[in-house]
mmCIF file of C-alpha atoms in Angstrom:
data_model
loop_
_atom_site.group_PDB
_atom_site.id
_atom_site.type_symbol
_atom_site.label_atom_id
_atom_site.label_comp_id
_atom_site.label_asym_id
_atom_site.label_seq_id
_atom_site.Cartn_x
_atom_site.Cartn_y
_atom_site.Cartn_z
ATOM 1 C CA MET A 1 -53.570 32.948 2.140
ATOM 2 C CA ASN A 2 -50.385 31.554 1.904
ATOM 3 C CA SER A 3 -49.217 29.090 -1.122
ATOM 4 C CA VAL A 4 -47.138 26.794 0.840
ATOM 5 C CA ARG A 5 -49.568 25.993 3.382
ATOM 6 C CA LEU A 6 -52.368 25.986 0.673
ATOM 7 C CA ASN A 7 -50.187 23.552 -1.161
ATOM 8 C CA GLN A 8 -49.897 21.597 2.273
ATOM 9 C CA GLN A 9 -53.738 21.281 2.147
ATOM 10 C CA VAL A 10 -54.120 20.058 -1.030
ATOM 11 C CA ARG A 11 -51.656 17.302 -1.413
ATOM 12 C CA SER A 12 -53.027 15.864 2.099
ATOM 13 C CA ASP A 13 -56.271 15.843 0.585
ATOM 14 C CA PHE A 14 -55.055 13.796 -2.184
ATOM 15 C CA ASP A 15 -52.749 11.630 0.250
ATOM 16 C CA GLU A 16 -56.427 11.003 1.953
ATOM 17 C CA LEU A 17 -58.094 10.554 -1.269
ATOM 18 C CA LEU A 18 -54.846 7.878 -2.506
ATOM 19 C CA ALA A 19 -54.186 5.819 1.416
ATOM 20 C CA PRO A 20 -57.608 3.844 0.962
ATOM 21 C CA PHE A 21 -57.486 3.631 -3.311
ATOM 22 C CA GLN A 22 -53.985 1.218 -2.277
ATOM 23 C CA GLN A 23 -55.157 -0.080 0.302
ATOM 24 C CA THR A 24 -57.695 -2.086 -1.932
ATOM 25 C CA ASP A 25 -55.315 -3.257 -4.477
ATOM 26 C CA SER A 26 -57.252 -2.270 -7.535
ATOM 27 C CA VAL A 27 -57.271 -0.206 -10.530
ATOM 28 C CA ARG A 28 -61.147 -0.239 -11.565
ATOM 29 C CA PHE A 29 -62.297 3.336 -12.013
ATOM 30 C CA GLU A 30 -65.319 2.233 -10.209
ATOM 31 C CA VAL A 31 -63.387 1.621 -6.773
ATOM 32 C CA PHE A 32 -61.965 4.941 -6.932
ATOM 33 C CA SER A 33 -65.050 7.166 -7.994
ATOM 34 C CA LYS A 34 -67.077 5.189 -5.164
ATOM 35 C CA ILE A 35 -63.516 6.594 -2.721
ATOM 36 C CA TRP A 36 -64.095 10.237 -4.446
ATOM 37 C CA ARG A 37 -67.521 10.406 -3.611
ATOM 38 C CA GLU A 38 -66.999 9.386 -0.042
ATOM 39 C CA LYS A 39 -64.114 12.058 0.400
ATOM 40 C CA LYS A 40 -66.143 14.838 -1.457
ATOM 41 C CA LEU A 41 -63.065 15.719 -3.458
ATOM 42 C CA GLY A 42 -65.328 17.368 -5.769
ATOM 43 C CA GLN A 43 -65.776 20.213 -3.960
ATOM 44 C CA ILE A 44 -62.867 21.183 -3.889
ATOM 45 C CA PHE A 45 -63.261 23.617 -5.751
ATOM 46 C CA TYR A 46 -66.201 25.649 -4.186
ATOM 47 C CA GLY A 47 -65.463 29.050 -2.547
ATOM 48 C CA THR A 48 -63.374 30.471 -5.804
ATOM 49 C CA VAL A 49 -65.024 33.104 -7.471
ATOM 50 C CA GLY A 50 -63.753 35.347 -10.105
ATOM 51 C CA CYS A 51 -59.817 35.187 -11.647
ATOM 52 C CA GLU A 52 -59.193 32.528 -8.730
ATOM 53 C CA LYS A 53 -60.928 29.903 -10.374
ATOM 54 C CA ARG A 54 -58.386 29.450 -13.004
ATOM 55 C CA ALA A 55 -54.978 30.196 -10.403
ATOM 56 C CA PHE A 56 -56.493 27.678 -8.293
ATOM 57 C CA SER A 57 -57.774 24.876 -10.844
ATOM 58 C CA ARG A 58 -54.100 25.398 -12.719
ATOM 59 C CA LEU A 59 -52.297 24.562 -8.691
ATOM 60 C CA VAL A 60 -54.777 21.521 -8.098
ATOM 61 C CA LEU A 61 -54.110 20.075 -11.579
ATOM 62 C CA ASP A 62 -50.828 21.014 -11.009
ATOM 63 C CA MET A 63 -50.320 19.115 -8.136
ATOM 64 C CA ALA A 64 -52.564 16.169 -8.968
ATOM 65 C CA ILE A 65 -50.413 15.629 -12.563
ATOM 66 C CA GLY A 66 -46.973 14.693 -10.440
ATOM 67 C CA TYR A 67 -48.964 11.192 -9.042
ATOM 68 C CA PHE A 68 -49.039 10.776 -12.821
ATOM 69 C CA MET A 69 -45.501 10.235 -13.024
ATOM 70 C CA PRO A 70 -42.300 8.124 -11.705
ATOM 71 C CA PRO A 71 -41.549 7.446 -9.028
ATOM 72 C CA PHE A 72 -44.997 6.179 -7.677
ATOM 73 C CA SER A 73 -46.255 2.485 -7.976
ATOM 74 C CA PHE A 74 -48.401 1.736 -10.682
ATOM 75 C CA GLN A 75 -51.561 1.725 -8.755
ATOM 76 C CA ILE A 76 -50.639 4.961 -7.392
ATOM 77 C CA ARG A 77 -50.321 6.212 -11.182
ATOM 78 C CA VAL A 78 -53.903 5.205 -11.761
ATOM 79 C CA GLY A 79 -55.098 6.774 -8.850
ATOM 80 C CA GLY A 80 -53.490 9.835 -10.164
ATOM 81 C CA LEU A 81 -54.414 9.158 -13.973
ATOM 82 C CA TYR A 82 -58.300 8.560 -12.214
ATOM 83 C CA LEU A 83 -57.991 12.014 -10.140
ATOM 84 C CA ILE A 84 -57.223 14.429 -13.175
ATOM 85 C CA TYR A 85 -60.033 13.344 -14.865
ATOM 86 C CA SER A 86 -61.958 13.999 -12.618
ATOM 87 C CA LEU A 87 -60.862 17.501 -11.466
ATOM 88 C CA TYR A 88 -60.126 18.440 -14.924
ATOM 89 C CA HIS A 89 -64.200 17.473 -14.917
ATOM 90 C CA CYS A 90 -64.844 18.748 -11.704
ATOM 91 C CA GLN A 91 -63.468 22.567 -11.347
ATOM 92 C CA THR A 92 -65.645 25.710 -12.140
ATOM 93 C CA ALA A 93 -64.025 27.459 -15.083
ATOM 94 C CA SER A 94 -64.455 28.112 -18.193
ATOM 95 C CA PRO A 95 -63.113 27.637 -20.211
ATOM 96 C CA PRO A 96 -61.461 24.940 -18.261
ATOM 97 C CA VAL A 97 -57.900 24.949 -17.595
ATOM 98 C CA ARG A 98 -56.086 22.018 -18.686
ATOM 99 C CA ILE A 99 -53.664 20.333 -17.661
ATOM 100 C CA ARG A 100 -49.960 20.862 -18.109
ATOM 101 C CA MET A 101 -47.573 18.660 -19.591
ATOM 102 C CA ALA A 102 -43.776 18.456 -20.056
ATOM 103 C CA LEU A 103 -42.985 16.875 -23.820
ATOM 104 C CA LYS A 104 -40.459 15.444 -21.157
ATOM 105 C CA ASP A 105 -42.944 13.560 -19.433
ATOM 106 C CA TRP A 106 -44.881 12.491 -22.528
ATOM 107 C CA ASP A 107 -42.498 9.076 -22.871
ATOM 108 C CA TYR A 108 -43.832 8.323 -19.600
ATOM 109 C CA VAL A 109 -47.202 8.275 -20.193
ATOM 110 C CA LEU A 110 -46.490 6.629 -23.307
ATOM 111 C CA SER A 111 -44.592 3.617 -21.469
ATOM 112 C CA PHE A 112 -47.836 3.534 -18.719
ATOM 113 C CA GLU A 113 -50.251 3.441 -21.904
ATOM 114 C CA LYS A 114 -47.777 0.274 -23.321
ATOM 115 C CA ASP A 115 -48.029 -1.749 -19.315
ATOM 116 C CA ALA A 116 -51.786 -0.878 -18.698
ATOM 117 C CA LEU A 117 -52.760 -2.700 -22.578
ATOM 118 C CA GLY A 118 -50.029 -5.406 -21.656
ATOM 119 C CA SER A 119 -51.296 -5.905 -18.532
ATOM 120 C CA GLN A 120 -55.119 -5.139 -19.685
ATOM 121 C CA HIS A 121 -55.961 -2.774 -17.529
ATOM 122 C CA LEU A 122 -59.185 -1.482 -19.938
ATOM 123 C CA ASP A 123 -60.230 1.178 -17.691
ATOM 124 C CA ALA A 124 -57.184 3.125 -17.575
ATOM 125 C CA ILE A 125 -56.815 3.227 -20.926
ATOM 126 C CA PHE A 126 -59.838 4.861 -21.366
ATOM 127 C CA ILE A 127 -59.626 7.259 -19.085
ATOM 128 C CA LEU A 128 -56.434 8.186 -20.482
ATOM 129 C CA ARG A 129 -57.984 8.394 -24.285
ATOM 130 C CA GLN A 130 -60.930 10.287 -23.203
ATOM 131 C CA LEU A 131 -58.350 13.364 -22.348
ATOM 132 C CA VAL A 132 -56.616 12.983 -25.470
ATOM 133 C CA PHE A 133 -59.708 13.042 -27.222
ATOM 134 C CA CYS A 134 -60.989 16.052 -25.194
ATOM 135 C CA LYS A 135 -57.519 18.093 -26.001
ATOM 136 C CA ALA A 136 -56.946 18.413 -21.813
ATOM 137 C CA PHE A 137 -53.313 18.637 -22.246
ATOM 138 C CA TYR A 138 -51.583 21.413 -22.206
ATOM 139 C CA PHE A 139 -48.207 20.273 -23.900
ATOM 140 C CA THR A 140 -45.187 22.977 -22.336
ATOM 141 C CA ALA A 141 -41.256 23.365 -22.322
ATOM 142 C CA MET A 142 -41.247 23.212 -18.738
ATOM 143 C CA PRO A 143 -43.131 20.809 -15.852
ATOM 144 C CA THR A 144 -44.177 24.047 -14.212
ATOM 145 C CA LEU A 145 -44.696 27.422 -14.928
ATOM 146 C CA LEU A 146 -41.843 29.671 -14.970
ATOM 147 C CA THR A 147 -41.849 33.252 -13.387
ATOM 148 C CA PHE A 148 -39.360 35.844 -12.554
ATOM 149 C CA LYS A 149 -37.524 35.522 -8.913
ATOM 150 C CA LYS A 150 -39.460 33.228 -8.209
ATOM 151 C CA THR A 151 -38.072 31.629 -4.963
ATOM 152 C CA LYS A 152 -37.963 27.635 -5.408
ATOM 153 C CA LYS A 153 -38.492 27.244 -0.975
ATOM 154 C CA GLY A 154 -42.485 27.377 -2.025
ATOM 155 C CA MET A 155 -42.438 24.322 -4.875
ATOM 156 C CA ARG A 156 -40.700 21.164 -2.517
ATOM 157 C CA THR A 157 -42.839 18.956 -2.168
ATOM 158 C CA ARG A 158 -42.450 16.276 0.019
ATOM 159 C CA MET A 159 -44.031 13.158 -1.678
ATOM 160 C CA SER A 160 -45.615 10.345 0.943
ATOM 161 C CA ASN A 161 -42.541 7.436 0.471
ATOM 162 C CA LYS A 162 -45.833 4.799 0.699
ATOM 163 C CA PHE A 163 -46.893 5.417 -3.175
ATOM 164 C CA ILE A 164 -43.405 5.329 -4.157
ATOM 165 C CA ALA A 165 -42.963 2.016 -5.873
ATOM 166 C CA ARG A 166 -39.666 0.247 -4.420
ATOM 167 C CA ALA A 167 -36.710 -1.153 -6.576
ATOM 168 C CA CYS A 168 -38.180 -4.277 -7.833
ATOM 169 C CA GLY A 169 -35.548 -5.341 -10.806
ATOM 170 C CA PRO A 170 -34.562 -8.872 -9.533
ATOM 171 C CA GLN A 171 -38.699 -9.597 -9.439
ATOM 172 C CA GLU A 172 -38.931 -8.406 -12.694
ATOM 173 C CA LEU A 173 -35.894 -10.303 -14.370
ATOM 174 C CA ILE A 174 -36.593 -12.993 -12.989
ATOM 175 C CA ASP A 175 -40.266 -14.180 -14.474
ATOM 176 C CA ARG A 176 -41.444 -17.364 -15.209
ATOM 177 C CA ASP A 177 -40.569 -17.510 -18.636
ATOM 178 C CA ALA A 178 -36.988 -15.948 -18.178
ATOM 179 C CA MET A 179 -36.236 -18.416 -15.654
ATOM 180 C CA GLU A 180 -37.692 -21.284 -18.636
ATOM 181 C CA GLU A 181 -35.351 -20.004 -20.892
ATOM 182 C CA LEU A 182 -32.909 -19.808 -18.785
ATOM 183 C CA SER A 183 -33.270 -23.667 -17.134
ATOM 184 C CA ASN A 184 -32.939 -24.772 -21.464
ATOM 185 C CA VAL A 185 -29.402 -22.267 -21.473
ATOM 186 C CA HIS A 186 -28.046 -24.340 -18.654
ATOM 187 C CA ASN A 187 -29.428 -27.802 -20.139
ATOM 188 C CA LEU A 188 -27.600 -27.250 -23.108
ATOM 189 C CA TYR A 189 -24.395 -26.205 -21.336
ATOM 190 C CA CYS A 190 -24.254 -29.296 -19.027
ATOM 191 C CA LYS A 191 -24.547 -31.212 -22.464
ATOM 192 C CA LEU A 192 -22.002 -29.475 -24.431
ATOM 193 C CA LYS A 193 -19.196 -29.760 -21.773
ATOM 194 C CA SER A 194 -19.899 -33.596 -21.090
ATOM 195 C CA SER A 195 -19.501 -34.116 -24.998
ATOM 196 C CA VAL A 196 -16.195 -32.310 -25.018
ATOM 197 C CA TYR A 197 -14.326 -33.553 -22.051
ATOM 198 C CA THR A 198 -10.404 -35.070 -21.128
ATOM 199 C CA VAL A 199 -9.879 -38.450 -20.222
ATOM 200 C CA GLU A 200 -6.951 -38.801 -17.903
ATOM 201 C CA GLU A 201 -6.539 -42.045 -16.074
ATOM 202 C CA GLY A 202 -9.815 -43.004 -15.654
ATOM 203 C CA LYS A 203 -11.644 -39.874 -14.960
ATOM 204 C CA ARG A 204 -12.988 -37.239 -16.437
ATOM 205 C CA LEU A 205 -12.307 -33.035 -15.808
ATOM 206 C CA GLY A 206 -14.196 -30.296 -15.539
ATOM 207 C CA ILE A 207 -17.748 -32.086 -15.829
ATOM 208 C CA ASN A 208 -18.685 -31.394 -12.015
ATOM 209 C CA LEU A 209 -17.915 -27.010 -12.104
ATOM 210 C CA THR A 210 -21.136 -26.749 -13.108
ATOM 211 C CA ARG A 211 -23.562 -25.212 -10.900
ATOM 212 C CA GLN A 212 -26.075 -27.797 -9.368
ATOM 213 C CA ASN A 213 -29.611 -27.009 -9.312
ATOM 214 C CA MET A 214 -28.606 -23.181 -9.981
ATOM 215 C CA LEU A 215 -32.507 -21.979 -10.718
ATOM 216 C CA ALA A 216 -33.093 -23.342 -7.402
ATOM 217 C CA GLN A 217 -30.108 -21.252 -5.337
ATOM 218 C CA LEU A 218 -31.443 -18.635 -8.146
ATOM 219 C CA ARG A 219 -35.329 -18.227 -6.808
ATOM 220 C CA GLY A 220 -34.317 -18.504 -3.423
ATOM 221 C CA TYR A 221 -31.903 -15.697 -3.757
ATOM 222 C CA VAL A 222 -34.701 -13.578 -5.341
ATOM 223 C CA LEU A 223 -37.640 -14.625 -2.193
ATOM 224 C CA SER A 224 -34.930 -13.846 0.363
ATOM 225 C CA TYR A 225 -33.737 -10.219 -1.423
ATOM 226 C CA HIS A 226 -37.767 -10.165 -1.447
ATOM 227 C CA ASN A 227 -38.379 -10.914 2.181
ATOM 228 C CA TRP A 228 -35.472 -8.181 2.862
ATOM 229 C CA GLN A 229 -37.016 -5.520 1.024
ATOM 230 C CA ARG A 230 -40.698 -5.664 2.696
ATOM 231 C CA ARG A 231 -38.687 -5.913 6.072
ATOM 232 C CA LYS A 232 -36.974 -2.750 5.395
ATOM 233 C CA GLN A 233 -40.028 -0.809 4.012
ATOM 234 C CA GLU A 234 -41.981 -2.012 7.093
ATOM 235 C CA GLU A 235 -38.895 -0.463 9.748
ATOM 236 C CA GLU A 236 -38.675 2.553 7.144
ATOM 237 C CA SER A 237 -42.819 3.108 8.236
ATOM 238 C CA GLU A 238 -41.807 2.493 12.132
ATOM 239 C CA HIS A 239 -38.780 5.054 11.619
ATOM 240 C CA GLU A 240 -41.032 8.050 9.882
ATOM 241 C CA GLU A 241 -44.111 7.795 12.522
ATOM 242 C CA ASN A 242 -41.433 8.324 15.588
ATOM 243 C CA ASP A 243 -40.067 11.234 13.571
ATOM 244 C CA ASP A 244 -43.740 12.942 13.395
ATOM 245 C CA CYS A 245 -43.535 12.231 16.882
ATOM 246 C CA GLY A 246 -40.097 13.264 18.368
ATOM 247 C CA GLU A 247 -38.525 15.322 15.252
ATOM 248 C CA GLY A 248 -37.518 17.881 17.896
ATOM 249 C CA THR A 249 -35.480 15.602 19.478
ATOM 250 C CA SER A 250 -34.124 14.056 16.789
ATOM 251 C CA SER A 251 -32.904 17.229 15.209
ATOM 252 C CA GLN A 252 -30.671 17.818 18.286
ATOM 253 C CA THR A 253 -28.700 14.645 18.602
ATOM 254 C CA GLU A 254 -28.232 14.908 14.389
ATOM 255 C CA SER A 255 -26.837 18.591 15.407
ATOM 256 C CA SER A 256 -24.570 16.639 18.744
ATOM 257 C CA GLN A 257 -23.407 14.235 16.778
ATOM 258 C CA ARG A 258 -22.003 16.266 13.192
ATOM 259 C CA ALA A 259 -20.269 18.314 16.468
ATOM 260 C CA ARG A 260 -18.944 15.084 17.718
ATOM 261 C CA LEU A 261 -17.730 14.201 14.045
ATOM 262 C CA LEU A 262 -16.013 17.567 13.550
ATOM 263 C CA SER A 263 -14.210 17.353 16.928
ATOM 264 C CA SER A 264 -12.806 13.668 16.025
ATOM 265 C CA ILE A 265 -11.895 14.787 12.885
ATOM 266 C CA LYS A 266 -9.991 18.240 14.055
ATOM 267 C CA SER A 267 -7.917 16.115 16.596
ATOM 268 C CA LYS A 268 -6.908 13.337 14.219
ATOM 269 C CA ALA A 269 -5.332 16.335 12.159
ATOM 270 C CA TYR A 270 -3.639 17.869 14.503
ATOM 271 C CA GLY A 271 -2.531 15.175 16.521
ATOM 272 C CA GLU A 272 -1.240 12.700 13.876
ATOM 273 C CA ALA A 273 1.794 13.450 11.965
ATOM 274 C CA THR A 274 1.395 11.658 8.682
ATOM 275 C CA GLU A 275 5.079 9.527 7.943
ATOM 276 C CA ALA A 276 6.765 10.214 4.480
ATOM 277 C CA PRO A 277 7.399 7.422 2.244
ATOM 278 C CA LYS A 278 10.365 5.460 1.078
ATOM 279 C CA SER A 279 10.965 7.191 -1.525
ATOM 280 C CA ARG A 280 11.004 11.164 0.933
ATOM 281 C CA ARG A 281 12.056 9.961 4.556
ATOM 282 C CA HIS A 282 15.552 11.073 3.869
ATOM 283 C CA ARG A 283 13.781 15.123 3.554
ATOM 284 C CA GLN A 284 11.696 14.643 6.819
ATOM 285 C CA VAL A 285 10.529 16.907 9.045
ATOM 286 C CA GLU A 286 10.839 16.773 12.815
ATOM 287 C CA VAL A 287 7.095 17.716 14.096
ATOM 288 C CA ASP A 288 8.149 19.819 17.155
ATOM 289 C CA ALA A 289 5.129 19.806 19.770
ATOM 290 C CA SER A 290 4.222 23.609 19.786
ATOM 291 C CA ASP A 291 3.473 22.482 15.840
ATOM 292 C CA LEU A 292 0.918 20.068 17.257
ATOM 293 C CA LEU A 293 -0.952 23.061 18.667
ATOM 294 C CA GLY A 294 -2.370 24.380 15.834
ATOM 295 C CA PRO A 295 -0.705 26.731 12.971
ATOM 296 C CA ALA A 296 1.133 29.400 14.634
ATOM 297 C CA SER A 297 1.708 32.784 12.810
ATOM 298 C CA PRO A 298 4.724 33.014 10.304
ATOM 299 C CA LYS A 299 7.564 35.033 12.100
ATOM 300 C CA ARG A 300 8.882 38.219 10.221
ATOM 301 C CA PRO A 301 12.626 37.563 8.832
ATOM 302 C CA ALA A 302 15.198 40.223 10.653
ATOM 303 C CA ARG A 303 15.763 43.543 8.680
ATOM 304 C CA SER A 304 19.645 43.824 7.081
ATOM 305 C CA ALA A 305 20.989 47.254 8.342
ATOM 306 C CA LYS A 306 21.603 48.935 5.585
ATOM 307 C CA ALA A 307 23.917 51.783 5.554
ATOM 308 C CA SER A 308 24.090 55.664 4.686
ATOM 309 C CA LEU A 309 23.819 57.473 2.133
ATOM 310 C CA LYS A 310 27.021 59.168 3.196
ATOM 311 C CA ALA A 311 29.067 55.864 4.008
ATOM 312 C CA ARG A 312 27.634 54.154 0.590
ATOM 313 C CA THR A 313 29.600 58.316 -1.284
ATOM 314 C CA GLN A 314 32.741 57.758 1.071
ATOM 315 C CA GLU A 315 33.151 54.042 0.112
ATOM 316 C CA ASN A 316 32.506 54.478 -3.787
ATOM 317 C CA LEU A 317 34.108 57.677 -4.523
ATOM 318 C CA CYS A 318 37.381 57.944 -4.980
ATOM 319 C CA ILE A 319 39.524 61.272 -4.619
ATOM 320 C CA THR A 320 42.908 61.796 -4.777
ATOM 321 C CA GLY A 321 45.548 64.537 -4.710
ATOM 322 C CA HIS A 322 45.083 67.852 -3.353
ATOM 323 C CA LEU A 323 41.479 67.634 -3.215
ATOM 324 C CA LYS A 324 40.884 65.173 -0.759
ATOM 325 C CA ASN A 325 42.006 67.837 1.378
ATOM 326 C CA GLU A 326 39.883 70.433 0.153
ATOM 327 C CA VAL A 327 36.705 68.007 0.514
ATOM 328 C CA SER A 328 37.315 66.880 3.767
ATOM 329 C CA THR A 329 36.985 70.636 5.265
ATOM 330 C CA THR A 330 33.498 71.290 5.547
ATOM 331 C CA THR A 331 31.958 74.938 3.953
ATOM 332 C CA ARG A 332 29.985 77.078 5.551
ATOM 333 C CA ILE A 333 27.085 79.006 3.920
ATOM 334 C CA HIS A 334 26.783 81.975 6.555
ATOM 335 C CA ARG A 335 30.398 82.456 6.350
ATOM 336 C CA LEU A 336 29.334 83.410 2.236
ATOM 337 C CA VAL A 337 26.828 85.061 3.477
ATOM 338 C CA THR A 338 28.508 87.636 5.395
ATOM 339 C CA LEU A 339 31.364 88.411 2.627
ATOM 340 C CA GLN A 340 28.803 89.301 0.607
ATOM 341 C CA ARG A 341 26.496 91.272 2.139
ATOM 342 C CA CYS A 342 30.415 93.423 3.617
ATOM 343 C CA LYS A 343 30.572 93.733 -0.261
ATOM 344 C CA ILE A 344 27.357 95.435 -0.801
ATOM 345 C CA GLU A 345 27.789 97.536 2.126
ATOM 346 C CA GLY A 346 31.300 98.331 0.677
ATOM 347 C CA LYS A 347 29.757 99.933 -3.218
ATOM 348 C CA LYS A 348 27.085 101.959 -1.008
ATOM 349 C CA GLU A 349 29.522 103.824 1.020
ATOM 350 C CA GLU A 350 31.591 104.530 -2.203
ATOM 351 C CA LYS A 351 28.101 105.909 -4.034
#
């Protein structure tokens, strides 16, 4: 079976398991185990024989560990912990395949344990410590197994946006303890400011510059941000549903928008001449109408007429006296050849 298609099917099974668990708003293992039995996800290892058991178990555990890591919400991370615990004990491979854990991801596990302890989620703490006790984690340098010339296309998986935790920084900062501390600091500041003041014509200067009802306004800002965030989340979920229904049309509209954007950028680049700064306006170059059409091919410079070798020799060579007449007369080579031939024939006749 194709590995990409197998990954998609396994991930869809995990999403169908964690979606109802998220709707329960609970982190109890009892609730998760009930959904696990209803979905019959323990039968996912049935049908694998021989060496396929270990390969399939490794694939399933590597995909399940992703739900236990950020950026998923705390409830989904708890569900991911229960998921890897159930899959580890339900696999048919012997000895069991251990859960691959990168060293850089162990800090996330420790912070998760700290948050669970602070919230008194004892079910999650017990399951996590059971996995550590039975040595279910296999600590490695990389989260995935590296192989030679392995394509990254099959490793890319699309996360479900409904499982990802939304940014809640303002909500976490403005809690009850922080509000009380901020109120005490604000009251102390107002008292110190009122104790040190200047009197000018019987009026206090700078006393009324402190913000009144600061805590109520801050609480209102955080509440409005939370409402905007929730409304935006609902709009994104609706937009994703529309994209799933008409994925082809959306891609066509995006390509047409990109083409229009590129054409507008090109027209602006070739149609407008940039204005030079004041310090360089004395060197402005006039824009020709032909330049607006686009960059033209550069013209080759005209070649200068070069004098011949004879002309340069006569110009540079300076001859005076009777040699000038001899040089001006041309020597004919065929005359020299005939004279030498006559001499040779005369010698033969004498002999």
